[in-house]
Short mmCIF file of C-alpha atoms and ligand atoms in Angstrom, two decimals:
data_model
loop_
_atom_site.label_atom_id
_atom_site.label_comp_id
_atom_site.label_asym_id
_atom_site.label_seq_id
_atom_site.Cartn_x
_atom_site.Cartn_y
_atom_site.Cartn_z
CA UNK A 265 119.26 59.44 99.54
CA UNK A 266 118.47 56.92 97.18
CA UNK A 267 118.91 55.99 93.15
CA UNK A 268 116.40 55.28 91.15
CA UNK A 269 115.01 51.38 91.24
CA UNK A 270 113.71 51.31 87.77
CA UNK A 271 113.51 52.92 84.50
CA UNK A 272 109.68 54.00 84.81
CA UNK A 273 111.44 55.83 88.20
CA UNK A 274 113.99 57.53 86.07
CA UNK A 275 111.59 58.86 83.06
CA UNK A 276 108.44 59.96 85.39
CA UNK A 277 111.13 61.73 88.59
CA UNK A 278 112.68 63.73 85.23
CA UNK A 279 116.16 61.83 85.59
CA UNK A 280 116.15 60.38 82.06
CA UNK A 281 118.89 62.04 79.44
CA UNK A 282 116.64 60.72 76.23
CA UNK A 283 120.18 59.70 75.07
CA UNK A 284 118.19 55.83 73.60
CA UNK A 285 120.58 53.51 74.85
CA UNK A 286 118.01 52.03 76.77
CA UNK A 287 115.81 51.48 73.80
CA UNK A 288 118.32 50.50 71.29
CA UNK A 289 119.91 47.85 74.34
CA UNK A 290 116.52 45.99 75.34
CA UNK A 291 114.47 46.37 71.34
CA UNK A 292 111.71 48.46 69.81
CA UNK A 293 109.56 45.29 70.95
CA UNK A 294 110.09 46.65 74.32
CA UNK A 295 110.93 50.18 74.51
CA UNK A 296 111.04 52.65 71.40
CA UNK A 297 112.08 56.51 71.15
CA UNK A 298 110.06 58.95 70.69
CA UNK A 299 109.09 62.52 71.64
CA UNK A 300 107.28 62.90 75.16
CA UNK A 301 104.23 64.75 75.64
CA UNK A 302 106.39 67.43 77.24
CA UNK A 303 108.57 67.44 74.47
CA UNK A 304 112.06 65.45 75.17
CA UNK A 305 113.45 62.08 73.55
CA UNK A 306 112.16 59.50 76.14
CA UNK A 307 111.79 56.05 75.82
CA UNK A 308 107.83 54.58 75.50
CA UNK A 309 106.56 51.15 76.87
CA UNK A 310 105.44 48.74 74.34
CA UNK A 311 105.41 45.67 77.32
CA UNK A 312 106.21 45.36 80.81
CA UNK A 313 109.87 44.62 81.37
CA UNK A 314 111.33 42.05 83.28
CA UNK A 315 113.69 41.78 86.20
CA UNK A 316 116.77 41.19 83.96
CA UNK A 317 115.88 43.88 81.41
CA UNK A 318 115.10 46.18 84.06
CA UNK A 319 118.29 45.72 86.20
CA UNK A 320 120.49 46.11 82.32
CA UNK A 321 119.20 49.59 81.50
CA UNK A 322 119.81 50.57 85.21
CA UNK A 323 123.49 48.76 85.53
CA UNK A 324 123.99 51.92 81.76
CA UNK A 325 121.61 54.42 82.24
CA UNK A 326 123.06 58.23 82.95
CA UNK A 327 120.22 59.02 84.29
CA UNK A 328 120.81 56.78 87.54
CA UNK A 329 124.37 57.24 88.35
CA UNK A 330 127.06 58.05 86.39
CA UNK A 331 130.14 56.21 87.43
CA UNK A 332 132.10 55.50 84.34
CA UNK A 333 134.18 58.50 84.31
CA UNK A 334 136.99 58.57 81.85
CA UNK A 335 140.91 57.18 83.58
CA UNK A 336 141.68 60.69 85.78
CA UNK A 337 145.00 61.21 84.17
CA UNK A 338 145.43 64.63 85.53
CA UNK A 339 144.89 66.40 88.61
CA UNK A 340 141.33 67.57 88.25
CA UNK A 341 140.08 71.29 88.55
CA UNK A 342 137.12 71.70 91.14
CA UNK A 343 134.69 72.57 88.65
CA UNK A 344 135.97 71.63 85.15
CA UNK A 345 138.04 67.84 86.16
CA UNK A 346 140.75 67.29 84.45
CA UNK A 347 142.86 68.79 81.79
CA UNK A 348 145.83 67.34 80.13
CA UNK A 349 145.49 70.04 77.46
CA UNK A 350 143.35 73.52 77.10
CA UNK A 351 143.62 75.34 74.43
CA UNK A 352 142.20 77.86 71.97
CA UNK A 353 141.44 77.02 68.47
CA UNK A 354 139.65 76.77 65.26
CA UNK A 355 139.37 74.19 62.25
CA UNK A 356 141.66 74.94 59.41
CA UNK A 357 139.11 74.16 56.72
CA UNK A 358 136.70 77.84 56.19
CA UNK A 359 134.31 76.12 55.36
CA UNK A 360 133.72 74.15 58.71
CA UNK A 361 134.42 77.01 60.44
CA UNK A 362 131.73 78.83 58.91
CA UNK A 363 129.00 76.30 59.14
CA UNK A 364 129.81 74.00 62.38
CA UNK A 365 128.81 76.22 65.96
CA UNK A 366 131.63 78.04 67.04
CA UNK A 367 135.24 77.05 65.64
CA UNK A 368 134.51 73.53 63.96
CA UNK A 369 136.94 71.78 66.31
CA UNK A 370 134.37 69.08 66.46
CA UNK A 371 133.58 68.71 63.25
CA UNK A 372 137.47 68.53 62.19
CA UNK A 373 138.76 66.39 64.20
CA UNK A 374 135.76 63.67 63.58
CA UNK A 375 136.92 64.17 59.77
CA UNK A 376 140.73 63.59 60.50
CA UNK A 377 139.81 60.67 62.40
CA UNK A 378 138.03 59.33 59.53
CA UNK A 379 140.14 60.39 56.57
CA UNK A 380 142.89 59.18 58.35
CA UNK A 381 141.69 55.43 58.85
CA UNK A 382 141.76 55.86 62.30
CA UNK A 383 137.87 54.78 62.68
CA UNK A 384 134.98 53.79 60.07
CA UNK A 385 132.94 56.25 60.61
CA UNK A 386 131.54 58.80 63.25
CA UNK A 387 128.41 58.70 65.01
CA UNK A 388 126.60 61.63 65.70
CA UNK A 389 123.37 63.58 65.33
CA UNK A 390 122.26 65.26 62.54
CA UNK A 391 118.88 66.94 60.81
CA UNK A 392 115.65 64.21 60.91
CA UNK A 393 115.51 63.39 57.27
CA UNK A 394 112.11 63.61 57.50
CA UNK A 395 111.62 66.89 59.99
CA UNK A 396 114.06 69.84 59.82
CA UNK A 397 113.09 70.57 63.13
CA UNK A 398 113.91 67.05 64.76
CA UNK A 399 117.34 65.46 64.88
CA UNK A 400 118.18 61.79 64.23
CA UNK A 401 121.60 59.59 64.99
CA UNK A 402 123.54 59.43 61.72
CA UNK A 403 126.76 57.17 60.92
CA UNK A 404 128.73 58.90 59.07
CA UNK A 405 131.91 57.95 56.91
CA UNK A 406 132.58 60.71 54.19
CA UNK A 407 133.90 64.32 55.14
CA UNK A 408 130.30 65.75 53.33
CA UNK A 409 128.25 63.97 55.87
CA UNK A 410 130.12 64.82 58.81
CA UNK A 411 129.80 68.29 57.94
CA UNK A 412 126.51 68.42 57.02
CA UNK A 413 126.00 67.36 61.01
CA UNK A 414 128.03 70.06 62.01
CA UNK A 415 126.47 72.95 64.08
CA UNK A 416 124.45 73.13 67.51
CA UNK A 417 121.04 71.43 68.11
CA UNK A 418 119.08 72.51 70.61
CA UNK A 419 116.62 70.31 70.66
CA UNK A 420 116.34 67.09 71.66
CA UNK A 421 118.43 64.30 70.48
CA UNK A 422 118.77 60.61 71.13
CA UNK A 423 122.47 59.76 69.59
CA UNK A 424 122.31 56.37 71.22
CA UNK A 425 119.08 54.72 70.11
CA UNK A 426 121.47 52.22 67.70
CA UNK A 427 124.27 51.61 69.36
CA UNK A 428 123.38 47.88 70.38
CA UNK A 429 123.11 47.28 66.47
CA UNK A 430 126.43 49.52 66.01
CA UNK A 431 128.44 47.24 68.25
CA UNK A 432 127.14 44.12 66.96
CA UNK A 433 128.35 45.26 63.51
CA UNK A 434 131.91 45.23 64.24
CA UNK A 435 132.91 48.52 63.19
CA UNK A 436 135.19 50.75 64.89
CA UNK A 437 134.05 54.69 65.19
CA UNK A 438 134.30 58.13 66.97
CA UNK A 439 131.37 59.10 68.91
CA UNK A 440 130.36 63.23 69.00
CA UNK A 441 127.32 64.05 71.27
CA UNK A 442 126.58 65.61 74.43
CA UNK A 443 128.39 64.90 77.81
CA UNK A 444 125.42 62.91 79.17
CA UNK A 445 125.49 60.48 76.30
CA UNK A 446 129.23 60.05 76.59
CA UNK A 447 128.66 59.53 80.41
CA UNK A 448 126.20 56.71 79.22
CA UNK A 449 129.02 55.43 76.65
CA UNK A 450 131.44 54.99 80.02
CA UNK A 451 128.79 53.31 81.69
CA UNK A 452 128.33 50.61 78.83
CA UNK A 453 131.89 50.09 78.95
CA UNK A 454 131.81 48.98 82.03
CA UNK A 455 129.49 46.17 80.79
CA UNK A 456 130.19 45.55 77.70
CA UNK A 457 134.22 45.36 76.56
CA UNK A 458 133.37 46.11 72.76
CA UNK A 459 132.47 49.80 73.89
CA UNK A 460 136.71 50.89 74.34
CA UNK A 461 138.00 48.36 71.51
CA UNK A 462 134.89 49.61 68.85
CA UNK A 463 134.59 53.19 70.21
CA UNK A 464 138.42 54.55 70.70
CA UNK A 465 137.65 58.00 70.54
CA UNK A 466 134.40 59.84 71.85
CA UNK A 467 134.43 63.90 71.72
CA UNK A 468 131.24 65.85 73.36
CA UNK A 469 130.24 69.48 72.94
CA UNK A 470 129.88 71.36 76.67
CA UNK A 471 126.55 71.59 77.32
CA UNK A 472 124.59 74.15 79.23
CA UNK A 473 121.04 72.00 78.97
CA UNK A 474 119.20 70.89 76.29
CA UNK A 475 115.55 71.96 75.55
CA UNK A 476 112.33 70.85 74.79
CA UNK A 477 111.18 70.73 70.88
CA UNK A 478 108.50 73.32 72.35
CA UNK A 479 111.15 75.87 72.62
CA UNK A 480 112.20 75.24 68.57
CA UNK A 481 108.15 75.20 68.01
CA UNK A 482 107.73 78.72 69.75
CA UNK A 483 110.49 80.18 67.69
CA UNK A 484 108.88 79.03 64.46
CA UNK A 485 105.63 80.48 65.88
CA UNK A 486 107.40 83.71 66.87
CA UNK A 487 108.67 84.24 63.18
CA UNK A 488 104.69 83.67 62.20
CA UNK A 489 105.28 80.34 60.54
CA UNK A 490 103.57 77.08 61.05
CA UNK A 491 105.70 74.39 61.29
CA UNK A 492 104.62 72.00 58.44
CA UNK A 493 105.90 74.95 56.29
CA UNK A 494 109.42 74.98 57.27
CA UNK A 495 112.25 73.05 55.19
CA UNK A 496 115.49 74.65 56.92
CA UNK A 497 116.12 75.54 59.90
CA UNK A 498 119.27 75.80 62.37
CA UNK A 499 120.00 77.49 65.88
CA UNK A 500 123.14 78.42 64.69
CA UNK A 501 126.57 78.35 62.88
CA UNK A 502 127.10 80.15 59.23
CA UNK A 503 129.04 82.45 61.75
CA UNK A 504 130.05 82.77 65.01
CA UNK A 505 127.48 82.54 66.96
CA UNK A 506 125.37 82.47 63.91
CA UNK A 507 122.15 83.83 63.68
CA UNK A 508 118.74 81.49 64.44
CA UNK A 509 117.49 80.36 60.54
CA UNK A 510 114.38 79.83 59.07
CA UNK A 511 113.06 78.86 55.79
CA UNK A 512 109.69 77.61 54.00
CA UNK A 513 108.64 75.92 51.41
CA UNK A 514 107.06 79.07 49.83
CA UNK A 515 110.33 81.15 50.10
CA UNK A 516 110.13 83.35 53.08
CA UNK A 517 113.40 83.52 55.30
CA UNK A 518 113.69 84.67 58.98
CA UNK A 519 116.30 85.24 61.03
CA UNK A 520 117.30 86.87 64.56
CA UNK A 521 120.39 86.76 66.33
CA UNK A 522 121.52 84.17 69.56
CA UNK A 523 120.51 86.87 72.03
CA UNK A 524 117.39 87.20 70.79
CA UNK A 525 117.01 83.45 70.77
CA UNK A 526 117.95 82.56 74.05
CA UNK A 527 117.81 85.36 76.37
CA UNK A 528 114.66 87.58 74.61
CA UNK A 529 110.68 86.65 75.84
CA UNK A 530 111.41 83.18 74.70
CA UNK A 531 109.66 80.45 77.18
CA UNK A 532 111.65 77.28 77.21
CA UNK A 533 111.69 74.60 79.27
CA UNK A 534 115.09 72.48 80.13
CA UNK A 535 114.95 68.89 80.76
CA UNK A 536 115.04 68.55 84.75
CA UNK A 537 117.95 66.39 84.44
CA UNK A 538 119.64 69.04 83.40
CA UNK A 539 119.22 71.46 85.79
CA UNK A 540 120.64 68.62 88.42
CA UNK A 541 123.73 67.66 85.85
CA UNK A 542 127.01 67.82 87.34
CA UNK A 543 128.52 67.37 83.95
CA UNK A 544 128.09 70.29 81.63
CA UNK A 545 131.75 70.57 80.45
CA UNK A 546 132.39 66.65 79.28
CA UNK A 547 134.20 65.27 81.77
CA UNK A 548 134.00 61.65 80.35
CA UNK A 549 134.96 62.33 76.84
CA UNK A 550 138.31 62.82 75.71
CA UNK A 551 138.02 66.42 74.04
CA UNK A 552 135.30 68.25 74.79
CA UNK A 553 135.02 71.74 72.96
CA UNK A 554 132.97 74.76 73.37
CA UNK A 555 132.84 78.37 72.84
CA UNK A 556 135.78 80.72 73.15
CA UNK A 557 133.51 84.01 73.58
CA UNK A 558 134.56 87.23 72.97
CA UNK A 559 134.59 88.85 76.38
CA UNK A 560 133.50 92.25 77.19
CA UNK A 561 133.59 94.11 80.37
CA UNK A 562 134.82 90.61 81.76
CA UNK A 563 131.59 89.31 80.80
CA UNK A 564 130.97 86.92 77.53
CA UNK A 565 129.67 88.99 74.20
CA UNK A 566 127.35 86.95 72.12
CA UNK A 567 127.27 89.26 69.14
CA UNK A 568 128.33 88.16 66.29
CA UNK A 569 131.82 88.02 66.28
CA UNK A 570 133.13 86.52 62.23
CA UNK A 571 135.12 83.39 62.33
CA UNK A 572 134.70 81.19 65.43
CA UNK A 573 136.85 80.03 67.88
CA UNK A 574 136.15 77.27 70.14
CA UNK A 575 138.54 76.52 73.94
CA UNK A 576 139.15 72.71 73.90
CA UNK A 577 139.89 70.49 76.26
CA UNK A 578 141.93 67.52 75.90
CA UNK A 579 140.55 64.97 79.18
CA UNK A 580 142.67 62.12 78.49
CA UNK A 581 146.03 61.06 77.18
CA UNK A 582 144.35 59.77 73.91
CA UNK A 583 142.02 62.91 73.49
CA UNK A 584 145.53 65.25 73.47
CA UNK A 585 146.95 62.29 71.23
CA UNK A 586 144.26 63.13 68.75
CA UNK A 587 144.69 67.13 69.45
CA UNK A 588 148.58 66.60 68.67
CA UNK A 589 147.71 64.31 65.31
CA UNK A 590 145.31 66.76 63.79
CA UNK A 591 147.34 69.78 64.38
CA UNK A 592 150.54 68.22 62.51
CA UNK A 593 147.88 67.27 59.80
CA UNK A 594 146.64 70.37 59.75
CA UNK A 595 142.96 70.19 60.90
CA UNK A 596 143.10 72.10 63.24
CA UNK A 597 145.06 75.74 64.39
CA UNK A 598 145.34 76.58 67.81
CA UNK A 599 146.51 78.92 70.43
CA UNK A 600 147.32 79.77 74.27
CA UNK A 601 144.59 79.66 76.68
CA UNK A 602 144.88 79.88 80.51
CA UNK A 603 142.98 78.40 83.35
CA UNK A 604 141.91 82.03 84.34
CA UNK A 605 140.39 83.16 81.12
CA UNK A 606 138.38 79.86 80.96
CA UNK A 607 137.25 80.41 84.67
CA UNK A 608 136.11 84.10 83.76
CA UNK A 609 134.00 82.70 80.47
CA UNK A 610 132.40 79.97 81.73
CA UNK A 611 131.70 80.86 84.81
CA UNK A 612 128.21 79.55 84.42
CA UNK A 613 129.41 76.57 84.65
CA UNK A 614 131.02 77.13 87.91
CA UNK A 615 127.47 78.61 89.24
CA UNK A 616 125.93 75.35 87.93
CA UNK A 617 128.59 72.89 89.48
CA UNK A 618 128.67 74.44 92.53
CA UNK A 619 124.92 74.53 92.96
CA UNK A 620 124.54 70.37 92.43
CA UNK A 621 124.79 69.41 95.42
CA UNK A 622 122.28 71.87 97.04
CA UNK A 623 119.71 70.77 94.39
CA UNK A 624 120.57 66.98 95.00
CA UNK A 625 119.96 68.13 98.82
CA UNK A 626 116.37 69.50 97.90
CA UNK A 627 115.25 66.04 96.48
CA UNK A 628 117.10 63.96 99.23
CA UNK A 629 114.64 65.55 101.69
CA UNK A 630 111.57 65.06 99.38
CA UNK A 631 112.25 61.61 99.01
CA UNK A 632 113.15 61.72 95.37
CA UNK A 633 115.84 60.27 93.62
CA UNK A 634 118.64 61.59 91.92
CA UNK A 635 121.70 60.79 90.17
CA UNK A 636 125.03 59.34 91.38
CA UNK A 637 127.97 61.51 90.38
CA UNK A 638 131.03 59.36 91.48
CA UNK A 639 133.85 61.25 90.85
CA UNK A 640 132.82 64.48 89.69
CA UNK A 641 133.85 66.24 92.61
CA UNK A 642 129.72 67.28 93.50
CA UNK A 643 130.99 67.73 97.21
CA UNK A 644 133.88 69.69 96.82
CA UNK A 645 132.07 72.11 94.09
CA UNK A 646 128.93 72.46 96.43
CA UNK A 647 131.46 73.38 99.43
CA UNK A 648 132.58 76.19 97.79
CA UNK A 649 128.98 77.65 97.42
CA UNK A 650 128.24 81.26 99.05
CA UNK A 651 125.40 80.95 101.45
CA UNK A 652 123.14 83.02 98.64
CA UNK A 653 124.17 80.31 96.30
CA UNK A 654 123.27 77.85 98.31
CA UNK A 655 120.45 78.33 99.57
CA UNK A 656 118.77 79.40 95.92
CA UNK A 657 119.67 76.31 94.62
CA UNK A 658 118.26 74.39 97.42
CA UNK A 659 114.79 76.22 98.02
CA UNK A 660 114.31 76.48 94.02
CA UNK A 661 114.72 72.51 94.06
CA UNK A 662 112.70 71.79 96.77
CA UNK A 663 109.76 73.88 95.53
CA UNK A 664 109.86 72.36 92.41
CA UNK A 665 110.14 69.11 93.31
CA UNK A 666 106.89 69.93 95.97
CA UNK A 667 105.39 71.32 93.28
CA UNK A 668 105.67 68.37 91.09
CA UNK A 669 107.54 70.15 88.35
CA UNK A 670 110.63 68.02 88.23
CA UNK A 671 107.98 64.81 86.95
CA UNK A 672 107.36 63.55 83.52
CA UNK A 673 104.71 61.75 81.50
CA UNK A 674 105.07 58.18 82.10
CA UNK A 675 106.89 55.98 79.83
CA UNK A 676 103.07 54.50 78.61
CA UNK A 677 101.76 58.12 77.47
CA UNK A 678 101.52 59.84 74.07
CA UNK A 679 103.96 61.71 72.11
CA UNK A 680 104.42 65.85 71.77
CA UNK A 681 101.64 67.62 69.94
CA UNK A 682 103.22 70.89 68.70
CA UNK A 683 101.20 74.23 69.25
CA UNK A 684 100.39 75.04 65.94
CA UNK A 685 99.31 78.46 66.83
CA UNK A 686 101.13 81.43 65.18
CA UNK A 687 101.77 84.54 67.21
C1 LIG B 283 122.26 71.61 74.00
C2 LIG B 283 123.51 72.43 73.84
C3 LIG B 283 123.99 73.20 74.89
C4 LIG B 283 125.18 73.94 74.76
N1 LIG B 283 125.66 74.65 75.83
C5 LIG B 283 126.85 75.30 75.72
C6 LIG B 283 127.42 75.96 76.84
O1 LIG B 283 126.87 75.96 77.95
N2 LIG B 283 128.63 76.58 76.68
C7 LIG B 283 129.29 76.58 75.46
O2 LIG B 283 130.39 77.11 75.37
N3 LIG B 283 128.73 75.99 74.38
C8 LIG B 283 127.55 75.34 74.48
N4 LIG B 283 127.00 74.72 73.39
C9 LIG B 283 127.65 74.92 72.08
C10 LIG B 283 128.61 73.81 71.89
O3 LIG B 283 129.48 73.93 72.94
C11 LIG B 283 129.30 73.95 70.56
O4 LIG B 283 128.75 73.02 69.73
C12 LIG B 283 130.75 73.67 70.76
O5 LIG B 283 131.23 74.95 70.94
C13 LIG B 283 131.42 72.91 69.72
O6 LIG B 283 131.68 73.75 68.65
P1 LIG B 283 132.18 73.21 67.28
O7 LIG B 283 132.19 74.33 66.31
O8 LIG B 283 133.45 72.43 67.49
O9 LIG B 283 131.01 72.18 66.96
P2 LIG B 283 130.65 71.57 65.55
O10 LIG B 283 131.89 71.33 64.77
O11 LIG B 283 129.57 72.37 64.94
O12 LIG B 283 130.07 70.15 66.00
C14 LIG B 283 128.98 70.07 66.85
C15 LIG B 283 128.74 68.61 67.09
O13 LIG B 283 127.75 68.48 68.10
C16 LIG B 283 126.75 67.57 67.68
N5 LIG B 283 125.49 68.01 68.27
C17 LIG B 283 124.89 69.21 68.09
N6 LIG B 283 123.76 69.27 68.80
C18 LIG B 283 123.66 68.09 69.46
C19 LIG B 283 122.69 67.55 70.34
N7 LIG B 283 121.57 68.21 70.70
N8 LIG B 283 122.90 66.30 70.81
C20 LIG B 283 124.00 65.59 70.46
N9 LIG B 283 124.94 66.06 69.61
C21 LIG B 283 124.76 67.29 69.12
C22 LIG B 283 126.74 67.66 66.16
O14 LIG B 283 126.24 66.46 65.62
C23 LIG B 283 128.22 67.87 65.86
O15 LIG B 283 128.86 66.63 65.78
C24 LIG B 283 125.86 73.95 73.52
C25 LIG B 283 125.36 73.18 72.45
C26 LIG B 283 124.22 72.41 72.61
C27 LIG B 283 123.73 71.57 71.44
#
């Protein structure tokens, strides 16, 4: 059982989260962000690092242990930690609701927390400005922008790859991303004390694994397009769940529906960190929010369904602070929702937390390293396994990581090249 000894270790043994805090901590003279040849955020090489550099992105990095778990103020539950509030809800405002990528709880409370003084600004991802297909880190202080980086990105995204320069500036802001970056956030804090004075509030989506770009490239293929002809495009939202959009430059539109997106002939490939991450619901952040599905025959329905509603989770005593403040503003509406009904919808998270420690056992005995998970309860979720459970997440790892298939590029090698193909 070992950690990873160095950051080369965590990009080429498929550990690294492409969150860019590594980048943005050490300099684009030393490592910059870019896309991998298989298609994730990763940072690339531009020089040797030393000793001390080395030993600073490991003391932050996600991808090597994640240890900075936000102050356990309630009892947690085995597979989704701890919850000082759960609830149902929706943003007030239609027109968040319609465009963010379920209810717009995200999206609402990041704009209460900046029209009401409580931070500068928020920093999340958004739309490349110069790529509709890529996303970029934007810090944003007016309700319009926070808005316009509403929705769900499914593609890769490196939120962090300023946040040295952020913290040096002074300013104090929310932070929205995915539960990996937050988990990198904690670890900063650890290191740096500007982190909880600059960065009072940090909110993360729950997260079932993020892609590679390839799998936004084969959807534009599958509509017939070629990518240098597209000018919009989203995975979601304008609904709930929204239908997948597409639009050129000469006009045409395409659309199809989640479904058809995620669960049709569609070859995608998840980053192998996720398929280890013991995190999906947010455990470090203080609200994390995702979908309330409409369930049918016990199951989640993913048709569309009108005006979203997301379940939120309030982790700490600030996050339900902030839950309690925007409700008596009026940002956001909510209602009762139980334990139970959030075990029966997201039980894929359960199957994913419970397999962890099975997969972590598959690369212990192949000598590879993995992640440290202090606190998330990897144990007590893997204990509760079935044998069948078990024993398919175990073999699967092991044969992948015999095979190979849980390595990356190293950090020195070229960026994507997208398939430019049309089927
Ligand atoms: C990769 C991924 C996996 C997901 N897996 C699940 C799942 O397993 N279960 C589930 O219920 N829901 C999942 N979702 C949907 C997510 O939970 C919804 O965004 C959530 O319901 C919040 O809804 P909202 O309407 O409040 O979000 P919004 O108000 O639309 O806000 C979404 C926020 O997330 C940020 N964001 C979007 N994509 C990314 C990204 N790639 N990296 C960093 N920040 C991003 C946006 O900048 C915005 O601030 C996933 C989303 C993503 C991007």
């Amino acid at each position: 059982m070992r950690a990873a000894a160095s950051i080369e270790e965590i990009v080429e043994r498929g550990l690294c989260t492409g969150c860019g805090a590594c980048a943005s901590l050490l300099g684009g003279d030393a490592l910059r962000m870019d896309m991998s040849p298989e298609g994730f955020m990763r940072p690339r090489g531009q020089r040797p690092l030393d000793k001390g550099e080395q030993q600073a992105v490991l003391e932050i990095c996600a991808g090597r242990a994640q240890h900075g778990a936000a102050p356990a103020e309630a009892k947690p539950h085995r597979i989704f930690g701890a919850m000082l509030h759960l609830a149902k809800g929706h943003a007030t405002d239609k027109e968040i609701r319609f465009w963010s990528a379920t209810g717009g709880v995200l999206t609402a409370l990041a704009v209460y927390l900046v029209e009401s003084g409580e931070v500068d600004g928020v920093l999340q991802i958004g739309v490349a400005s110069d790529n509709p297909l890529h996303n970029e880190p934007r810090f944003n202080t007016t309700r319009e922008q926070i808005v316009a980086s509403s929705g769900s990105r499914y593609g890769p995204s490196a939120p962090l790859k300023d946040i040295a320069a952020l913290l040096d500036s002074g300013r104090r802001f929310a932070f929205v991303g995915k539960p990996c970056d937050v988990a990198t956030l904690r670890n900063l804090a650890l290191v740096d004390p500007r982190v909880d004075l600059q960065i009072p509030y940090m909110l993360a989506m729950v997260c079932g694994g993020n892609p590679s770009i390839a799998a936004t490239y084969n959807i534009v293929r599958r509509f017939g397009e070629d990518h240098r002809d597209v000018d919009e495009f989203r995975y979601r939202g304008h609904g709930w769940p929204g239908r997948t959009y597409l639009h050129t430059r000469q006009g045409r539109a395409h659309s199809q529906s989640y479904d058809e997106t995620w669960f049709s002939n569609l070859t995608y490939e998840l980053m192998f960190r996720c398929k280890i991450c013991a995190d999906g619901t947010g455990e470090h952040a203080d609200v994390v929010a995702g979908d309330c599905w409409v369930m049918e025959d016990g199951k989640p329905s993913h048709r569309e369904a009108g005006d979203g509603w997301n379940m939120h989770i309030a982790r700490t005593v600030r996050g339900r602070q902030l839950i309690e403040d925007a409700l008596v503003a009026g940002y956001i509406h909510e209602e009762a929702f139980s334990v139970a009904e959030l075990e029966a919808m997201h039980d894929d998270h359960g199957t994913k937390k419970r397999s962890v420690l099975w997969r972590l056992a598959g690369l212990a005995l192949t000598g590879q390293p993995f992640p440290c998970y202090g606190g998330l309860r990897v144990v007590q979720a893997g204990l509760a396994a079935s044998w069948r459970e078990r024993w398919a997440a175990f073999r699967g790892t092991l044969a992948r990581s015999l095979k190979r298939r849980n390595r990356e590029s190293p950090i020195t090698s070229g960026t994507f090249v997208p398939d430019t193909k049309t089927s």
